[in-house]
CSV table of C-alpha atoms in Angstrom, one decimal:
chain,number,residue,atom,x,y,z
A,1,MET,CA,0.0,0.0,0.0
A,2,HIS,CA,3.1,2.4,0.2
A,3,VAL,CA,2.7,4.5,-2.8
A,4,PRO,CA,5.7,5.6,-4.5
A,5,ASP,CA,6.5,8.6,-6.7
A,6,GLY,CA,5.2,8.9,-9.5
A,7,PHE,CA,1.5,7.2,-9.4
A,8,ILE,CA,-0.4,10.4,-8.1
A,9,ASP,CA,0.5,13.6,-9.6
A,10,ALA,CA,1.5,16.8,-8.3
A,11,PRO,CA,-1.5,18.8,-7.7
A,12,ALA,CA,-3.1,16.0,-5.8
A,13,SER,CA,-0.1,14.8,-3.9
A,14,ALA,CA,-0.3,18.6,-2.7
A,15,VAL,CA,-3.7,18.6,-1.3
A,16,THR,CA,-3.3,15.3,0.1
A,17,GLY,CA,0.0,16.7,2.1
A,18,VAL,CA,-2.6,19.7,3.3
A,19,VAL,CA,-4.9,16.7,4.8
A,20,ALA,CA,-1.9,14.9,6.4
A,21,ALA,CA,-0.7,18.2,7.9
A,22,GLY,CA,-3.8,19.4,9.2
A,23,ALA,CA,-4.9,15.4,10.3
A,24,LEU,CA,-1.5,15.2,12.1
A,25,ALA,CA,-1.9,18.8,13.8
A,26,VAL,CA,-5.4,17.5,15.1
A,27,SER,CA,-3.7,13.9,16.1
A,28,LEU,CA,-0.9,15.8,18.1
A,29,ARG,CA,-3.6,18.4,19.7
A,30,GLY,CA,-6.0,14.4,20.6
A,31,ALA,CA,-3.4,12.8,21.5
A,32,ARG,CA,-2.5,15.0,24.5
A,33,ARG,CA,-5.6,13.8,25.9
A,34,GLU,CA,-4.7,10.0,25.5
A,35,LEU,CA,-1.3,10.0,26.3
A,36,ASP,CA,0.2,9.9,30.1
A,37,GLU,CA,3.4,8.6,32.0
A,38,ARG,CA,1.9,4.9,32.0
A,39,THR,CA,0.8,4.9,27.9
A,40,ALA,CA,4.0,7.4,26.6
A,41,PRO,CA,6.1,4.2,26.6
A,42,LEU,CA,3.7,2.2,25.2
A,43,ALA,CA,3.4,3.9,21.9
A,44,GLY,CA,6.6,3.9,21.0
A,45,LEU,CA,6.9,0.7,21.4
A,46,VAL,CA,3.7,0.1,18.9
A,47,ALA,CA,5.5,2.4,16.6
A,48,ALA,CA,7.9,0.3,16.3
A,49,PHE,CA,6.0,-3.2,16.8
A,50,ILE,CA,4.4,-1.9,13.8
A,51,PHE,CA,7.4,-1.3,11.5
A,52,ALA,CA,8.6,-4.8,12.1
A,53,VAL,CA,5.5,-6.5,11.3
A,54,GLN,CA,5.7,-4.7,8.1
A,55,MET,CA,8.6,-6.3,7.1
A,56,LEU,CA,6.9,-9.4,7.1
A,57,ASN,CA,4.8,-9.6,3.8
A,58,PHE,CA,2.2,-12.5,4.1
A,59,PRO,CA,0.9,-14.8,0.7
A,60,VAL,CA,-2.4,-13.9,0.0
A,61,ALA,CA,-2.7,-15.2,-3.8
A,62,ALA,CA,-1.0,-16.2,-6.4
A,63,GLY,CA,1.9,-14.2,-6.6
A,64,THR,CA,0.6,-11.4,-4.3
A,65,SER,CA,1.4,-10.8,-0.9
A,66,GLY,CA,0.4,-8.5,1.9
A,67,HIS,CA,1.6,-7.0,5.7
A,68,LEU,CA,0.0,-5.1,8.6
A,69,LEU,CA,-0.9,-1.4,7.7
A,70,GLY,CA,-1.3,-0.9,11.3
A,71,GLY,CA,-3.9,2.0,11.8
A,72,ALA,CA,-6.7,-0.3,14.0
A,73,LEU,CA,-4.1,-1.9,16.0
A,74,ALA,CA,-2.6,1.0,17.1
A,75,ALA,CA,-5.6,3.0,17.4
A,76,ILE,CA,-7.4,0.1,19.8
A,77,LEU,CA,-4.1,-0.2,21.9
A,78,VAL,CA,-3.2,3.7,22.0
A,79,GLY,CA,-6.0,5.6,21.0
A,80,PRO,CA,-7.3,7.1,17.4
A,81,CYS,CA,-5.1,10.3,17.5
A,82,THR,CA,-1.7,8.5,18.8
A,83,GLY,CA,-2.7,6.1,16.7
A,84,VAL,CA,-2.5,8.4,13.7
A,85,LEU,CA,1.2,9.7,14.8
A,86,CYS,CA,2.3,6.2,15.6
A,87,VAL,CA,1.6,4.9,11.7
A,88,SER,CA,2.9,8.2,10.7
A,89,VAL,CA,6.3,8.0,12.6
A,90,VAL,CA,6.2,4.4,10.9
A,91,LEU,CA,5.9,6.0,6.8
A,92,LEU,CA,8.6,8.9,7.5
A,93,MET,CA,10.8,6.2,8.7
A,94,GLN,CA,10.7,4.0,6.3
A,95,GLY,CA,10.4,6.8,3.5
A,96,ILE,CA,13.4,8.5,4.2
A,97,LEU,CA,15.7,5.9,5.7
A,98,PHE,CA,14.2,2.7,3.4
A,99,ALA,CA,13.4,4.1,0.5
A,100,ASP,CA,9.9,2.7,0.8
A,101,GLY,CA,7.0,4.9,-0.4
A,102,GLY,CA,7.6,8.1,-2.4
A,103,LEU,CA,8.6,11.6,-0.4
A,104,THR,CA,6.4,13.0,-2.5
A,105,ALA,CA,3.5,10.5,-1.9
A,106,LEU,CA,4.0,11.0,1.5
A,107,GLY,CA,0.7,13.0,2.1
A,108,VAL,CA,-1.2,10.2,0.2
A,109,ASN,CA,0.7,7.6,2.4
A,110,ILE,CA,-0.1,9.5,5.7
A,111,THR,CA,-3.9,10.2,4.6
A,112,ASP,CA,-4.3,6.3,3.5
A,113,MET,CA,-2.4,4.0,5.6
A,114,ALA,CA,-2.8,6.2,8.8
A,115,VAL,CA,-5.9,8.8,8.7
A,116,VAL,CA,-7.9,6.5,6.8
A,117,THR,CA,-7.5,3.1,8.6
A,118,THR,CA,-7.6,4.6,11.8
A,119,VAL,CA,-10.5,6.7,11.8
A,120,VAL,CA,-12.7,3.8,10.2
A,121,SER,CA,-11.2,1.4,12.3
A,122,TYR,CA,-11.5,2.7,15.5
A,123,ALA,CA,-14.9,4.2,14.3
A,124,LEU,CA,-16.5,0.3,13.8
A,125,PHE,CA,-14.9,-0.8,16.9
A,126,ARG,CA,-16.3,1.3,19.4
A,127,GLY,CA,-19.7,0.9,17.6
A,128,LEU,CA,-18.8,-3.3,18.0
A,129,VAL,CA,-17.6,-2.7,21.4
A,130,LYS,CA,-21.0,-1.0,22.3
A,131,VAL,CA,-23.3,-3.3,21.4
A,132,LEU,CA,-20.9,-6.9,22.4
A,133,PRO,CA,-21.1,-8.1,25.9
A,134,ARG,CA,-19.0,-5.9,28.2
A,135,ARG,CA,-16.1,-8.3,28.1
A,136,ARG,CA,-12.3,-8.9,27.2
A,137,ARG,CA,-13.3,-11.0,24.6
A,138,SER,CA,-15.4,-8.6,22.9
A,139,VAL,CA,-13.0,-6.1,22.4
A,140,THR,CA,-10.9,-9.0,20.7
A,141,VAL,CA,-14.0,-10.0,18.3
A,142,ALA,CA,-14.5,-6.4,17.6
A,143,SER,CA,-10.8,-5.6,16.6
A,144,PHE,CA,-10.7,-8.7,14.4
A,145,VAL,CA,-13.9,-7.0,12.2
A,146,ALA,CA,-12.5,-3.4,12.7
A,147,ALA,CA,-8.9,-4.1,11.3
A,148,LEU,CA,-10.5,-6.4,8.6
A,149,VAL,CA,-12.5,-3.2,6.9
A,150,SER,CA,-9.7,-0.9,7.4
A,151,VAL,CA,-7.6,-2.9,4.7
A,152,PRO,CA,-9.7,-2.6,1.9
A,153,ALA,CA,-11.1,0.8,3.0
A,154,ALA,CA,-7.9,1.9,2.5
A,155,ALA,CA,-7.8,0.5,-0.9
A,156,VAL,CA,-10.9,2.3,-1.5
A,157,ALA,CA,-9.1,5.6,-0.8
A,158,PHE,CA,-6.6,5.1,-2.6
A,159,THR,CA,-9.0,4.2,-5.4
A,160,LEU,CA,-10.2,7.7,-5.0
A,161,ILE,CA,-6.8,9.8,-5.0
A,162,TYR,CA,-5.9,7.9,-8.1
A,163,ALA,CA,-9.4,9.0,-9.7
A,164,VAL,CA,-8.5,12.3,-9.2
A,165,GLY,CA,-4.7,12.8,-9.3
A,166,GLY,CA,-3.6,9.2,-11.0
A,167,THR,CA,-0.5,10.1,-13.7
A,168,THR,CA,-1.6,7.2,-16.2
A,169,ASP,CA,-4.8,6.4,-18.1
A,170,VAL,CA,-6.3,3.1,-16.2
A,171,ALA,CA,-10.3,2.5,-16.3
A,172,LEU,CA,-11.2,3.6,-13.0
A,173,SER,CA,-13.4,0.3,-12.7
A,174,LYS,CA,-10.6,-2.0,-13.1
A,175,VAL,CA,-8.5,0.0,-10.3
A,176,ALA,CA,-11.1,-0.2,-7.9
A,177,THR,CA,-12.2,-4.0,-8.4
A,178,ALA,CA,-8.5,-5.4,-8.3
A,179,MET,CA,-7.6,-3.1,-5.5
A,180,ILE,CA,-10.6,-4.1,-3.3
A,181,GLY,CA,-10.4,-7.5,-4.1
A,182,VAL,CA,-6.6,-7.8,-3.1
A,183,HIS,CA,-6.9,-5.9,-0.2
A,184,VAL,CA,-10.0,-7.7,0.9
A,185,LEU,CA,-7.7,-11.0,1.6
A,186,ILE,CA,-4.5,-8.9,2.8
A,187,GLY,CA,-7.3,-8.0,5.7
A,188,ILE,CA,-8.0,-11.0,6.9
A,189,GLY,CA,-3.9,-11.2,7.6
A,190,GLU,CA,-4.6,-7.3,9.2
A,191,ALA,CA,-7.1,-8.7,11.4
A,192,ALA,CA,-5.6,-12.1,12.6
A,193,ILE,CA,-2.1,-9.9,13.5
A,194,THR,CA,-4.3,-7.2,15.3
A,195,SER,CA,-6.8,-9.4,17.7
A,196,LEU,CA,-4.2,-11.5,18.4
A,197,THR,CA,-1.8,-8.6,19.5
A,198,VAL,CA,-4.2,-7.0,21.5
A,199,GLY,CA,-5.7,-10.2,23.2
A,200,ALA,CA,-2.4,-10.7,24.0
A,201,VAL,CA,-2.0,-7.4,26.2
A,202,ILE,CA,-5.2,-7.2,27.0
A,203,ALA,CA,-4.2,-10.8,29.2
A,204,VAL,CA,-1.3,-9.2,30.9
A,205,ARG,CA,-2.3,-5.4,31.1
A,206,PRO,CA,-5.9,-4.5,30.2
A,207,ASP,CA,-5.4,-1.4,32.3
A,208,LEU,CA,-3.3,-0.3,29.0
A,209,VAL,CA,-5.0,-0.7,26.3
A,210,HIS,CA,-7.3,2.3,25.2
A,211,GLY,CA,-9.9,0.7,23.6
A,212,ALA,CA,-10.7,-1.5,26.8
A,213,ARG,CA,-10.8,1.1,29.0
A,214,GLY,CA,-14.5,0.7,31.3
A,215,LEU,CA,-14.0,-2.8,30.4
A,216,GLN,CA,-13.9,-4.0,34.1
A,217,GLN,CA,-14.6,-6.8,36.2
A,218,ARG,CA,-17.5,-6.5,38.9
A,219,LEU,CA,-18.7,-7.9,42.3
A,220,LYS,CA,-21.4,-11.3,41.9
A,221,LEU,CA,-23.8,-10.9,44.2
A,222,ARG,CA,-26.1,-14.4,45.2
A,223,VAL,CA,-29.7,-12.7,45.2
A,224,ASN,CA,-32.0,-16.0,45.5
A,225,GLY,CA,-29.7,-18.7,44.3
A,226,GLU,CA,-29.0,-15.9,40.8
A,227,LEU,CA,-25.6,-14.6,40.6
A,228,VAL,CA,-26.3,-10.6,40.2
A,229,ASP,CA,-23.8,-7.4,39.8
A,230,ALA,CA,-22.7,-5.7,42.4
A,231,PRO,CA,-24.0,-2.0,43.0
A,232,ALA,CA,-20.4,-0.8,44.4
A,233,THR,CA,-17.5,0.4,42.7
A,234,PRO,CA,-16.2,-2.1,39.7
A,235,VAL,CA,-13.2,-4.3,40.7
A,236,PRO,CA,-9.5,-3.4,39.2
A,237,VAL,CA,-8.1,-5.5,37.3
A,238,ALA,CA,-4.8,-6.6,38.6
A,239,ALA,CA,-1.9,-6.8,36.3
A,240,ARG,CA,0.1,-9.9,35.2
A,241,THR,CA,3.4,-7.8,34.2
A,242,SER,CA,4.9,-4.6,35.0
A,243,ARG,CA,5.2,-1.8,32.5
A,244,ARG,CA,8.3,-2.5,32.1
A,245,GLY,CA,8.3,-6.2,31.7
A,246,LEU,CA,5.9,-5.3,29.0
A,247,TRP,CA,7.7,-2.9,27.1
A,248,ILE,CA,11.0,-5.1,27.0
A,249,THR,CA,8.8,-7.9,25.8
A,250,GLY,CA,7.5,-5.9,23.1
A,251,LEU,CA,10.7,-4.7,22.0
A,252,VAL,CA,12.3,-7.9,21.9
A,253,THR,CA,9.4,-9.2,20.0
A,254,SER,CA,10.1,-6.6,17.3
A,255,LEU,CA,13.6,-7.3,17.0
A,256,VAL,CA,13.1,-10.7,16.4
A,257,LEU,CA,10.6,-10.6,13.6
A,258,ALA,CA,12.3,-7.7,12.1
A,259,GLY,CA,16.3,-8.9,12.5
A,260,PHE,CA,15.1,-12.2,12.1
A,261,VAL,CA,11.8,-13.6,11.0
A,262,SER,CA,11.4,-10.7,7.9
A,263,PHE,CA,13.9,-13.1,6.0
A,264,TYR,CA,11.7,-15.5,5.7
A,265,ALA,CA,8.4,-13.0,4.3
A,266,SER,CA,7.1,-13.6,1.1
A,267,ALA,CA,9.0,-11.6,-1.9
A,268,ASN,CA,6.3,-11.6,-3.7
A,269,PRO,CA,4.9,-8.0,-4.3
A,270,ASP,CA,2.4,-6.6,-2.7
A,271,GLY,CA,-1.4,-5.6,-3.6
A,272,LEU,CA,-0.5,-2.7,-4.6
A,273,GLU,CA,2.5,-3.2,-6.5
A,274,LYS,CA,0.8,-6.2,-8.2
A,275,VAL,CA,-2.2,-3.8,-8.8
A,276,ALA,CA,0.1,-1.7,-10.1
A,277,HIS,CA,1.9,-3.6,-12.3
A,278,ASP,CA,-1.0,-6.0,-14.3
A,279,LYS,CA,-3.1,-2.5,-14.9
A,280,GLY,CA,-0.1,-0.3,-15.7
A,281,ILE,CA,-0.3,2.2,-13.0
A,282,ASP,CA,3.3,2.4,-12.5
A,283,LYS,CA,4.3,3.3,-16.4
A,284,LYS,CA,5.3,6.9,-14.5
A,285,ALA,CA,6.5,5.6,-11.7
A,286,GLU,CA,9.6,7.6,-10.0
A,287,ARG,CA,12.8,6.8,-8.9
A,288,HIS,CA,12.9,7.3,-4.8
A,289,ALA,CA,15.2,10.7,-3.9
A,290,SER,CA,16.4,8.0,-1.2
A,291,ASP,CA,17.6,5.3,-3.3
A,292,GLY,CA,21.1,6.1,-2.3
A,293,SER,CA,20.4,5.7,1.5
A,294,PRO,CA,22.6,2.8,2.8
A,295,LEU,CA,19.6,1.4,4.3
A,296,ALA,CA,17.5,1.6,1.1
A,297,GLY,CA,15.5,-2.0,0.1
A,298,TYR,CA,15.7,-3.2,3.9
A,299,GLY,CA,19.6,-3.9,3.6
A,300,VAL,CA,22.7,-2.4,4.7
A,301,LYS,CA,24.8,-1.0,2.0
A,302,ASP,CA,28.0,-2.9,1.1
A,303,ILE,CA,27.0,-6.2,3.1
A,304,SER,CA,27.1,-9.2,0.9
A,305,ASP,CA,24.7,-12.0,2.6
A,306,ALA,CA,21.2,-11.0,2.2
A,307,ARG,CA,20.1,-12.3,6.2
A,308,LEU,CA,22.7,-10.4,7.7
A,309,SER,CA,22.5,-7.2,5.7
A,310,GLY,CA,18.2,-7.5,5.7
A,311,GLY,CA,18.4,-8.5,9.6
A,312,LEU,CA,20.5,-5.5,10.4
A,313,ALA,CA,18.6,-3.0,8.8
A,314,GLY,CA,15.3,-4.5,10.3
A,315,VAL,CA,17.0,-4.1,14.0
A,316,ILE,CA,18.6,-0.5,12.4
A,317,GLY,CA,14.5,0.5,12.1
A,318,VAL,CA,13.3,-1.1,15.2
A,319,GLY,CA,15.5,0.9,17.0
A,320,VAL,CA,15.5,4.3,15.5
A,321,THR,CA,11.8,4.1,15.2
A,322,VAL,CA,11.1,3.5,18.9
A,323,VAL,CA,13.6,5.9,20.0
A,324,GLY,CA,11.7,8.7,17.6
A,325,GLY,CA,8.4,7.4,18.4
A,326,SER,CA,9.1,7.6,22.0
A,327,THR,CA,10.5,10.6,22.0
A,328,VAL,CA,7.6,12.1,20.2
A,329,PHE,CA,5.2,11.0,22.4
A,330,TRP,CA,7.0,11.9,25.5
A,331,VAL,CA,7.3,15.4,24.4
A,332,VAL,CA,3.2,15.2,24.1
A,333,ALA,CA,2.7,13.5,27.4
A,334,ARG,CA,5.0,15.9,28.9
A,335,ARG,CA,2.9,19.4,27.3
A,336,ARG,CA,-0.3,17.4,29.2
A,337,ARG,CA,1.2,17.4,32.1
A,338,THR,CA,2.3,20.9,31.9
A,339,SER,CA,-1.2,22.5,30.7
A,340,GLU,CA,-3.1,21.0,33.2
A,341,PRO,CA,-1.9,22.7,36.1
A,342,ALA,CA,-2.6,26.0,34.1
A,343,GLU,CA,-6.1,24.9,32.6
A,344,ALA,CA,-7.0,24.1,36.2
A,345,ALA,CA,-5.9,27.5,37.8
């Protein structure tokens, strides 16, 4: 889904750049309400985890692969505004360091992969959580459905952007059919990864999961032989691990995925690459401005061993993303702390 330079013309790219900038400004303001000292480190870890899992392309059809987009996962774990920032940090690192996703198309990619996936998935997630039983399992189920829908939603968004600013003359109906069809399949993988990850975090630290807030165990009383909810205050759920333990586990997992497991990822082109090649959308694709980067193509320049080169690039990517993301979210959380006394006064 990473749109390269040359797919979308300059005017449409400029408009989506303005949309992306506006969304980031709103998200920075909203993230101040979502983040605090407990959740800011988790947000940086979520960005690093998304970066790592995006390196794990999985096969979805003959000659086609897919990978996590991450909007739903980030929104459910740390909140929709923070989620937009998480995915945007990943896209920025990928574009600058790894030549993945065009720099002139950065506004297109942020709008499509960060804003659309997060907004669509979180709106659907909140709607499902309201109607499902107030249990942790409901959060996992809602996560699966929201993530599943978010991927074809991003495919629809790309199709609309292409309809306005596409640089090649390809029938819109062909683009829409191909894009939505393959990304529905990719959405199944997205849903599985998202629901498993959300379920794993809820199992050990439900208090840190933004989408699970308010789902607390209640005391039960036996009245006339039947168990009913007690009118008292809900009982807090005990954490099974410390925040530091969760952060270290998540970071090690991300490093292993990016540094080792990524070598076994599918080498087939992803959904957008496949559709672009088959339909001729890529006829005017341009060379990436960061092609000369030492990490371009997710490999370290001058290291001939493919496994070592790719693994080292993945580890570097995770490290840079977790540091960059954590710094952003720490600053946002700190601004919240400094603004609260002024607002109270």
